[in-house]
Every structure is written in structure tokens, then in C-alpha cells.
Short mmCIF file of N, CA and C in Angstrom, two decimals:
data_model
loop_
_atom_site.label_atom_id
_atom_site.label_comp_id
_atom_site.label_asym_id
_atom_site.label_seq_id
_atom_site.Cartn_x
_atom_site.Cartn_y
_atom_site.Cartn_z
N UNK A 1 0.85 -1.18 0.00
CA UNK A 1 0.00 0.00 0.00
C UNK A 1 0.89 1.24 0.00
N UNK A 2 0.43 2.44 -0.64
CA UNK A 2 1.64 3.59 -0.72
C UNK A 2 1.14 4.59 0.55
N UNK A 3 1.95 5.02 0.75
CA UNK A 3 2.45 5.95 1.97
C UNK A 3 1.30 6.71 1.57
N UNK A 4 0.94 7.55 0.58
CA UNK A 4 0.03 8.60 0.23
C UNK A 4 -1.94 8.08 0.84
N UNK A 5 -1.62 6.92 -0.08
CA UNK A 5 -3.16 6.03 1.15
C UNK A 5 -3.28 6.02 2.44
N UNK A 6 -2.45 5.57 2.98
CA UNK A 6 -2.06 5.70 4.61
C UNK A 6 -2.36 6.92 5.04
N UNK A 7 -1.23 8.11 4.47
CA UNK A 7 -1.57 9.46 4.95
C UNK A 7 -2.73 10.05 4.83
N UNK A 8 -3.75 9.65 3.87
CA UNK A 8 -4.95 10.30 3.51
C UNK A 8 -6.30 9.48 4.62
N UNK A 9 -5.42 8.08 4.84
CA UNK A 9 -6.35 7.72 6.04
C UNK A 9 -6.03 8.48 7.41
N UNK A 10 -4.92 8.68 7.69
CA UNK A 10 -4.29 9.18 8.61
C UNK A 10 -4.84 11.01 9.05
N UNK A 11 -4.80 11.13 7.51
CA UNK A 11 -5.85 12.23 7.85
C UNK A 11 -7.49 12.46 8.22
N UNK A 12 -7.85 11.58 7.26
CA UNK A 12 -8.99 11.34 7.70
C UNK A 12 -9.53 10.86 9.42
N UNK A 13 -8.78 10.24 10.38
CA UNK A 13 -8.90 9.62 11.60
C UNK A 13 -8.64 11.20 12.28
N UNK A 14 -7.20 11.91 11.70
CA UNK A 14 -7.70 12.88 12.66
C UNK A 14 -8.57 14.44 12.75
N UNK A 15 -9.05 14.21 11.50
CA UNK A 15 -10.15 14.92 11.54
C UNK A 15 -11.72 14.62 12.43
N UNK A 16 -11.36 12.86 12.02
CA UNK A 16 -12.66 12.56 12.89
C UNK A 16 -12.68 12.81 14.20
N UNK A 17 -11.17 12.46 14.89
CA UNK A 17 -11.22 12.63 16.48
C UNK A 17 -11.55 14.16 16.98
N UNK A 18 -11.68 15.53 15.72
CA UNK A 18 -11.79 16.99 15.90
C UNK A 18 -10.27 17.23 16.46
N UNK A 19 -9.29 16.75 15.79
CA UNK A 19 -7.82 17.45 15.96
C UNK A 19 -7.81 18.80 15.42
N UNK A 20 -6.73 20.04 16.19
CA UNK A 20 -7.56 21.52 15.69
C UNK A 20 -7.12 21.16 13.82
N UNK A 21 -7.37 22.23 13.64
CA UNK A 21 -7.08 22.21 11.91
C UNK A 21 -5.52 22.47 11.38
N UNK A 22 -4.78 23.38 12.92
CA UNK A 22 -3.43 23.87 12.32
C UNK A 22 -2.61 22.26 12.17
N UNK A 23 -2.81 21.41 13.33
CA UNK A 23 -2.17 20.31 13.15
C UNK A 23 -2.10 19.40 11.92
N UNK A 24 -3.82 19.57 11.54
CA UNK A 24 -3.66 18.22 10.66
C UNK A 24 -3.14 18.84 9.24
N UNK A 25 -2.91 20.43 8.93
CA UNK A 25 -2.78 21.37 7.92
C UNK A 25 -0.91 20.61 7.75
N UNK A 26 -0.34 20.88 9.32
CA UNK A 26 0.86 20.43 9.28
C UNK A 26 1.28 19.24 9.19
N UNK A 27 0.62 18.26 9.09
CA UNK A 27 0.93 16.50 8.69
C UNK A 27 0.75 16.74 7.41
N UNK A 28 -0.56 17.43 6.83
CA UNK A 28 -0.81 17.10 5.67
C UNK A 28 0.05 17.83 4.76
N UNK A 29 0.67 19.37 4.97
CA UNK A 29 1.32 19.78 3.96
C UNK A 29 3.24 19.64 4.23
N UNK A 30 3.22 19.02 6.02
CA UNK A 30 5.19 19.13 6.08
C UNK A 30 4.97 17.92 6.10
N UNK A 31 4.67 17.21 6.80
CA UNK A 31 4.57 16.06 7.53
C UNK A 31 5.25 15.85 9.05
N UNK A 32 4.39 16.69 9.67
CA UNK A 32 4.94 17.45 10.74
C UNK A 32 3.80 16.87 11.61
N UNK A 33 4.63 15.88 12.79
CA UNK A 33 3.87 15.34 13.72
C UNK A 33 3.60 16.70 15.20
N UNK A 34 2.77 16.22 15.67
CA UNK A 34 2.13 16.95 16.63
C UNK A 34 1.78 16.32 18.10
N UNK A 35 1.77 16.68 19.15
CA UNK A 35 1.28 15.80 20.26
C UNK A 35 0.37 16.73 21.31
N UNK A 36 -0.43 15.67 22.00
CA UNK A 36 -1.02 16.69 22.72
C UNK A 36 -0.35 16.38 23.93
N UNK A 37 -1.70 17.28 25.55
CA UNK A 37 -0.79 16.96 26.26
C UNK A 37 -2.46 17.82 26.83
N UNK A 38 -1.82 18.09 28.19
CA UNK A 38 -3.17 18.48 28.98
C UNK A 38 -2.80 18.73 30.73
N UNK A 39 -3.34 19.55 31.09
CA UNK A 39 -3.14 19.54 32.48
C UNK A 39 -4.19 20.83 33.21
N UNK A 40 -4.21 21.45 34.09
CA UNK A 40 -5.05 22.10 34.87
C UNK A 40 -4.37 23.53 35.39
N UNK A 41 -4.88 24.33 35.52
CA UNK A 41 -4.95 25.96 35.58
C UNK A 41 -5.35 26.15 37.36
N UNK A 42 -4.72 26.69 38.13
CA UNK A 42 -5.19 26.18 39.13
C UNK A 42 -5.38 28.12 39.72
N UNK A 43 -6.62 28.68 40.00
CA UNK A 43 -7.66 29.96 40.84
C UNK A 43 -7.20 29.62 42.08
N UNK A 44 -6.61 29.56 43.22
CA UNK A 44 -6.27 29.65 44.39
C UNK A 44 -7.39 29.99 45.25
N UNK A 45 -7.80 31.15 44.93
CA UNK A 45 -8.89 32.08 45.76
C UNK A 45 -10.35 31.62 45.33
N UNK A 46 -10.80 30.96 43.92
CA UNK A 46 -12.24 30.58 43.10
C UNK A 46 -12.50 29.46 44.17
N UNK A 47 -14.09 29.64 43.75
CA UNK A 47 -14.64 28.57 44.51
C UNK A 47 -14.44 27.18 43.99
N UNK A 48 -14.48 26.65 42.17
CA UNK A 48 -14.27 25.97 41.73
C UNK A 48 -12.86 26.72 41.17
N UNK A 49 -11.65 26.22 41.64
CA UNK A 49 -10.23 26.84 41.34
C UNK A 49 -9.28 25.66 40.45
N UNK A 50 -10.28 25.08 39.54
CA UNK A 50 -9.18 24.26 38.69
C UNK A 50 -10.35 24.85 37.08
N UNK A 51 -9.24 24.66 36.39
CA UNK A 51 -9.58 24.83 34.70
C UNK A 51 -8.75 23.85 34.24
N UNK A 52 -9.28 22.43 33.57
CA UNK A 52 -8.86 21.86 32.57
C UNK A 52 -8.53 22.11 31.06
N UNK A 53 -7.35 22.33 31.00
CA UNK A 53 -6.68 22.53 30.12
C UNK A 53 -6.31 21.50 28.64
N UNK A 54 -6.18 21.76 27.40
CA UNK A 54 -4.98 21.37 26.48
C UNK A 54 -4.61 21.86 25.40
N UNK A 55 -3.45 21.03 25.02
CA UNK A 55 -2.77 22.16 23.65
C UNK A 55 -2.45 20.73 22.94
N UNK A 56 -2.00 21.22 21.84
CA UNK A 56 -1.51 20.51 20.75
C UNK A 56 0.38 21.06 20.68
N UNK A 57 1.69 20.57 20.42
CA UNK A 57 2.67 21.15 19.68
C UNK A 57 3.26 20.34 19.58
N UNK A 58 4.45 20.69 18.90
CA UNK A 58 5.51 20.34 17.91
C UNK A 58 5.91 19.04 19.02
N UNK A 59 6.48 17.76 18.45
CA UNK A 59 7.08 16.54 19.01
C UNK A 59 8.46 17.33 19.61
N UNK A 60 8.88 16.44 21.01
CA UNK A 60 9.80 17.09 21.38
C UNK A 60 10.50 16.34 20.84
N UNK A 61 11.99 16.14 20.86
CA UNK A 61 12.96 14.95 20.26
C UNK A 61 12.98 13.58 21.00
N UNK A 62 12.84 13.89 22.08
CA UNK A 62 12.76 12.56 22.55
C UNK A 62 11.75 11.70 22.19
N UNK A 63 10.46 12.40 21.97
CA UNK A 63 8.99 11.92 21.18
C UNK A 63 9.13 11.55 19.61
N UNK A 64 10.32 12.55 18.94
CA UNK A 64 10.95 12.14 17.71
C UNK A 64 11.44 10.99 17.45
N UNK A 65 12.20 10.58 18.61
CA UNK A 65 13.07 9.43 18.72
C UNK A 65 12.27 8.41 19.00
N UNK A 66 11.77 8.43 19.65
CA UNK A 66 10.38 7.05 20.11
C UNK A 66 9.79 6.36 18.80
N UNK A 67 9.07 7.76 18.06
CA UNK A 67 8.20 7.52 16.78
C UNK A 67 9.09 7.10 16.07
N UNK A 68 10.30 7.08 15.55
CA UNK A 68 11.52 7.14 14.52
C UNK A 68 11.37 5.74 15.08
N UNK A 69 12.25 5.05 15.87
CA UNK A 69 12.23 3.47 16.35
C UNK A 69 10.67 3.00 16.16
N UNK A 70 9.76 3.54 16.77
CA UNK A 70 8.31 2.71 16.05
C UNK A 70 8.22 2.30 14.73
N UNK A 71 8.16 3.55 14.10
CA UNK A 71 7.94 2.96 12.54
C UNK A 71 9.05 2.24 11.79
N UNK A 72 10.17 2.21 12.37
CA UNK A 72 11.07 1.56 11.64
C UNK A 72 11.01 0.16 12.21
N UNK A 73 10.40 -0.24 13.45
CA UNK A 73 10.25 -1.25 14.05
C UNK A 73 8.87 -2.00 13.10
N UNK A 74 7.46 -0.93 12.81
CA UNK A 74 6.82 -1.61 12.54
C UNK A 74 6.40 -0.50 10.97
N UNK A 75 6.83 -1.47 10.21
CA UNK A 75 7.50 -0.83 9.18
C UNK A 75 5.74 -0.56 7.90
N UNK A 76 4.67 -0.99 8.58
CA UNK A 76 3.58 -1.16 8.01
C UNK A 76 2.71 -0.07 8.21
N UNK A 77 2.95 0.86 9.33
CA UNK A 77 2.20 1.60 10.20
C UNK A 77 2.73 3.01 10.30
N UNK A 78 1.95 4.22 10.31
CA UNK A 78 2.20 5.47 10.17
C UNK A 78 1.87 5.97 11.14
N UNK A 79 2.33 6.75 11.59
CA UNK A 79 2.44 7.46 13.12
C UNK A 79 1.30 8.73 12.98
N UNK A 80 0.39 9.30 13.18
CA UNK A 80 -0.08 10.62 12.92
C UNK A 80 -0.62 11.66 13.92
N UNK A 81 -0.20 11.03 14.98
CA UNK A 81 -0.01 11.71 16.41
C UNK A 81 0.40 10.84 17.87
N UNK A 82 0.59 12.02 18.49
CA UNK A 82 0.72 11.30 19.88
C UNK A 82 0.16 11.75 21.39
N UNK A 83 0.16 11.78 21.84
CA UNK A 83 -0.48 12.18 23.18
C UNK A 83 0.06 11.71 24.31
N UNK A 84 0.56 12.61 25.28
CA UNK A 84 1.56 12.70 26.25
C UNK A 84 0.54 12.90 27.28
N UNK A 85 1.04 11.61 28.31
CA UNK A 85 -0.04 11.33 29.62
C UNK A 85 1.29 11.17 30.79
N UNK A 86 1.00 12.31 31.96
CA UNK A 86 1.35 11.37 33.09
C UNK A 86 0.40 10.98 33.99
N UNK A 87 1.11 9.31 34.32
CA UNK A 87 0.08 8.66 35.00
C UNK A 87 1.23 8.02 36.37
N UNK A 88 0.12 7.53 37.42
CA UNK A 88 1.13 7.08 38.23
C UNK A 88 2.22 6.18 38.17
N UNK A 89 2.01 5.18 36.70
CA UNK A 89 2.87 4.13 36.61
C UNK A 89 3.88 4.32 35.51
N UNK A 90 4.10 6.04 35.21
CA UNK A 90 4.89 6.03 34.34
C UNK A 90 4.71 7.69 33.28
N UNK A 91 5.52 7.74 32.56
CA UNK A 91 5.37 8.98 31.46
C UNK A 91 4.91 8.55 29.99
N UNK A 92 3.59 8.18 29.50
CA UNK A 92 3.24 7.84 28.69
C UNK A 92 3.22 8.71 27.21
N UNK A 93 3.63 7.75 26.06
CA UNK A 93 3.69 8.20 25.32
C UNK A 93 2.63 7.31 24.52
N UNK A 94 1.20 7.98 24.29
CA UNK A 94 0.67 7.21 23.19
C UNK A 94 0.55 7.23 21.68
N UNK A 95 0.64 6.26 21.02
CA UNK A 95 1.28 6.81 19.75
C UNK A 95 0.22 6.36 18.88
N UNK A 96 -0.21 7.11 18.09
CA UNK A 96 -2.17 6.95 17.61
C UNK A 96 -0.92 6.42 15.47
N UNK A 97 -1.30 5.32 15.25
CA UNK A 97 -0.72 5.16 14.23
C UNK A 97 -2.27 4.16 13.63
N UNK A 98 -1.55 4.23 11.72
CA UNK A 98 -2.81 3.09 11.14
C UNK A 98 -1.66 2.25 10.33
N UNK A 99 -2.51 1.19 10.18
CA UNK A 99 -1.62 -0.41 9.61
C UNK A 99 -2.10 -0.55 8.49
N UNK A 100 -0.93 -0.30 7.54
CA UNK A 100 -0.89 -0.63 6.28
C UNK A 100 -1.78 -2.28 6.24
N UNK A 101 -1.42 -2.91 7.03
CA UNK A 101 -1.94 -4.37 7.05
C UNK A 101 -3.21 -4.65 7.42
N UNK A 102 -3.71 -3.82 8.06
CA UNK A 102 -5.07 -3.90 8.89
C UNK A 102 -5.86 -3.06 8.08
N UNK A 103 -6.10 -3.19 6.50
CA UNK A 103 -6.89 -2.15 6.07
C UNK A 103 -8.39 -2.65 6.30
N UNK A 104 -8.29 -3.79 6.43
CA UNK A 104 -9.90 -4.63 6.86
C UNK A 104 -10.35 -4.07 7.72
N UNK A 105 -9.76 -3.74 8.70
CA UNK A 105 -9.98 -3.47 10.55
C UNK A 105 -10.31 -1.59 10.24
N UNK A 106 -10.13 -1.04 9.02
CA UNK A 106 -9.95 0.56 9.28
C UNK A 106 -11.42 1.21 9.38
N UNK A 107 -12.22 0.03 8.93
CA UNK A 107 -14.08 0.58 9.19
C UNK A 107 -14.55 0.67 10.29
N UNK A 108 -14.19 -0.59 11.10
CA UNK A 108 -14.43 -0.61 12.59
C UNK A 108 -13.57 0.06 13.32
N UNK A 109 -12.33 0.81 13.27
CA UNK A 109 -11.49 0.99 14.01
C UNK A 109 -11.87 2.61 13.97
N UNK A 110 -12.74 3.11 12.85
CA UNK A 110 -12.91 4.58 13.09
C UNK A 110 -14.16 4.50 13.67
N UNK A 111 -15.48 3.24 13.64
CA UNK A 111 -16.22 3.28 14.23
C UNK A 111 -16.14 3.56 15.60
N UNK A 112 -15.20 3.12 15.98
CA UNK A 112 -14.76 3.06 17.70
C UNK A 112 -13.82 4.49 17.74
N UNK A 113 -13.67 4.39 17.08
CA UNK A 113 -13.15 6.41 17.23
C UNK A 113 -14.23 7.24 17.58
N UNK A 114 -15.33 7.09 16.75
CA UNK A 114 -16.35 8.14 16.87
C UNK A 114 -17.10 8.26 18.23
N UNK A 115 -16.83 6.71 19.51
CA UNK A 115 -17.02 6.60 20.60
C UNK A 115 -16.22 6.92 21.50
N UNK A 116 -14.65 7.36 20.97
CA UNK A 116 -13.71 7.69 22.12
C UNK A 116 -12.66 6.80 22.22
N UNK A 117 -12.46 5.48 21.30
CA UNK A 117 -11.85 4.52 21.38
C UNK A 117 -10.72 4.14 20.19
N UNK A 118 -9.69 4.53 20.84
CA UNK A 118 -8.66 4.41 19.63
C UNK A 118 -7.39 3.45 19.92
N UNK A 119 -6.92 3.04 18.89
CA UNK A 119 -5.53 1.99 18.73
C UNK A 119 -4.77 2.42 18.75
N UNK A 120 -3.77 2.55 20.02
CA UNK A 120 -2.02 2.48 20.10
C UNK A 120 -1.57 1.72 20.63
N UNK A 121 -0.22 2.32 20.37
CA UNK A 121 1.16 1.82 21.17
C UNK A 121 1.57 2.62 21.88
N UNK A 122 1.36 2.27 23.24
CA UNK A 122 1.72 3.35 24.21
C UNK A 122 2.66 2.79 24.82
N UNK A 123 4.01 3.86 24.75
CA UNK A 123 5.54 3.92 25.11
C UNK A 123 5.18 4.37 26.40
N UNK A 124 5.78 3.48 27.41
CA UNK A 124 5.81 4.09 28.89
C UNK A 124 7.40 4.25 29.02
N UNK A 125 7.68 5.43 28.98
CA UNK A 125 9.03 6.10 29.15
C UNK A 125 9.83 5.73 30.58
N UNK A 126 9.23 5.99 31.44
CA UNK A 126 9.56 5.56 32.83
C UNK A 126 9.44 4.13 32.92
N UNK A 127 8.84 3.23 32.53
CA UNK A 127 8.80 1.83 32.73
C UNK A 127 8.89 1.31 31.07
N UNK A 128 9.95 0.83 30.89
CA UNK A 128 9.48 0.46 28.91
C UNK A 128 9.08 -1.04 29.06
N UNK A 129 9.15 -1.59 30.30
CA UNK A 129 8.63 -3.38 30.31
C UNK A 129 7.38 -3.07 30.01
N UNK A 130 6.45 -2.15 30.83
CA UNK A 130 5.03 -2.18 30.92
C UNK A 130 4.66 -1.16 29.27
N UNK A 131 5.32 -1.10 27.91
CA UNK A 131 4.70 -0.34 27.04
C UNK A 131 4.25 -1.51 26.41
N UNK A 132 2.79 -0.86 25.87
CA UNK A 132 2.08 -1.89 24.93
C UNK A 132 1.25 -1.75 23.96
N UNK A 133 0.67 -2.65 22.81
CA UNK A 133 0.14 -2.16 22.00
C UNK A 133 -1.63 -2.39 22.68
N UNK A 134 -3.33 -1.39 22.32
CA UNK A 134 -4.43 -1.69 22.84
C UNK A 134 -4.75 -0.65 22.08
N UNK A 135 -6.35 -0.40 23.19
CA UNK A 135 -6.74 0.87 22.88
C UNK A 135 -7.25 1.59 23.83
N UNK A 136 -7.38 2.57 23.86
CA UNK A 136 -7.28 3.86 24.70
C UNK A 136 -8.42 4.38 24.62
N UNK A 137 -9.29 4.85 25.69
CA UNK A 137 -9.95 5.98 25.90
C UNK A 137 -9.61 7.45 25.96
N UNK A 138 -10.09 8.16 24.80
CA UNK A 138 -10.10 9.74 24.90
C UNK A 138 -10.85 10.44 24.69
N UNK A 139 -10.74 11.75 24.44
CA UNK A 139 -11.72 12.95 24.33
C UNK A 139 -11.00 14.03 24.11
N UNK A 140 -11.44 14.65 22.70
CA UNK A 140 -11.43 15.85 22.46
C UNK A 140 -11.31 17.18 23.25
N UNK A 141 -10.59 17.42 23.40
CA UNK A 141 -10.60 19.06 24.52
C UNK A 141 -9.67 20.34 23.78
N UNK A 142 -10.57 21.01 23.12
CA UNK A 142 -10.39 22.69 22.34
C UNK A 142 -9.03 21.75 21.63
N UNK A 143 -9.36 21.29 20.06
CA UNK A 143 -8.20 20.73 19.34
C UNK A 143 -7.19 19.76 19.73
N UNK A 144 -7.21 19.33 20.85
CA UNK A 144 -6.35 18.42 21.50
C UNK A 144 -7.17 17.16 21.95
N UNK A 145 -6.39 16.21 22.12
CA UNK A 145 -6.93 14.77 22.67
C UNK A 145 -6.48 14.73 23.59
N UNK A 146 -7.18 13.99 25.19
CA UNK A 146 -7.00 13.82 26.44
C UNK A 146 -6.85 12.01 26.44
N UNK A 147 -6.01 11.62 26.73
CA UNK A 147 -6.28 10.07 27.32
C UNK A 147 -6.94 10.22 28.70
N UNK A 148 -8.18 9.66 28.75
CA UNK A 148 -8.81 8.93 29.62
C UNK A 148 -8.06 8.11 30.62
N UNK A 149 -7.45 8.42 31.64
CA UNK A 149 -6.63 6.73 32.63
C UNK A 149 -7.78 6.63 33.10
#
């Protein structure tokens, strides 16, 4: 299958998940990966004193380096974002990719997108025994994706 199919599915998935538009503008015209990430705003003095937060930006290198060993590891599969979680058991890196091989699986696999349910490989940076391939619960928040723990 050519890279250009992939990418046009690749685009298509993250339009469905509502990734903002600058991101998927930048896969689609550099090929410029993106990650999200998310955390909380914290009012001291408010009665309700937290604001959930997220952003989308540029892969850091170490996130470069992760994705670079993925796809060369799994040489079928295109990377088209990622999403950066800390959780208690580690610094997660989830890596939202589609399989050249699994084009059977790509009807149902956006079906379960449109519920919140998506396929990675999530790199646990702090623990790499416990990284694995599944799927993940998320949600959309202002252009960015949240993993669900």
C-alpha cells in the first residue's frame, strides 16, 4: 500500500477525532507530527479553582526518537499523532498510528473512534517493560486529545 493512502487515512482519523485544523494542515502539507498533552490551571482564591486545560505542539525529540524506532520497528504503520499522559505508573507516550496491514480493521477501528476509542502503542518512558500495543480511551478538549486513565 503507498504511503500517500495511509496518509490520507491518517488524515482522515484525525479529523474525525476533531484534531484543531493547524495540526492536521501540518501532517498534511510538512509532515509534521504533533502531540497533545493536557493539564489544569489552578484559581487559588475561586470557589471551583481548577480549569482543565490542552494544547496541541511540535514533538519534542525525545517523542521524535520514540516515533523514529516505532515505525522503523513496525514498518507497516504510520504514526499521525501522539499524546503525552502522566500517570502514576509512568510517562506515557501514546502513539495513535494506522496499519498498512489492517486495512480490513480501518471501518471498525474509526467506528470506535467516533465513541472515544482508539488503537495504540503506548511507550511508557519511565517503565518500557510495561509499554504496549491496545486501545485507549479519549476525548477531544479545544483541538487536542486527552487520554482517559
Amino acid at each position: 500500500m503507498s504511503k500517500t493512502r495511509l496518509k490520507m487515512e491518517a488524515i482522515e482519523r484525525m479529523k474525525l477525532v476533531k484534531l484543531d485544523k493547524s495540526v492536521v494542515k501540518e501532517f498534511e502539507n510538512e509532515n509534521k507530527l504533533n502531540y497533545s498533552k493536557s493539564g489544569y490551571v489552578i484559581f487559588p482564591n475561586a470557589l471551583n479553582n481548577t480549569l482543565h486545560v490542552a494544547t496541541s505542539e511540535p514533538l519534542t525529540s525525545e517523542m521524535e526518537e520514540v516515533v523514529a524506532k516505532f515505525e522503523a520497528r513496525e514498518k507497516s504503520c504510520l504514526v499521525y499523532h501522539v499524546i503525552f499522559t502522566e500517570a502514576s505508573f509512568g510517562r506515557l507516550y501514546n502513539i495513535l498510528f494506522i496499519d498498512s496491514e489492517e486495512e480490513e480493521d480501518w471501518k471498525y477501528e474509526k467506528i470506535e473512534m467516533e465513541y472515544g476509542i482508539i488503537n495504540s502503542y503506548v511507550e511508557n518512558v519511565t517503565n518500557p517493560n510495561f509499554s504496549e500495543y491496545g486501545s485507549i480511551a479519549v476525548e477531544e478538549f479545544a483541538g487536542a486529545l486527552i487520554r482517559k486513565v
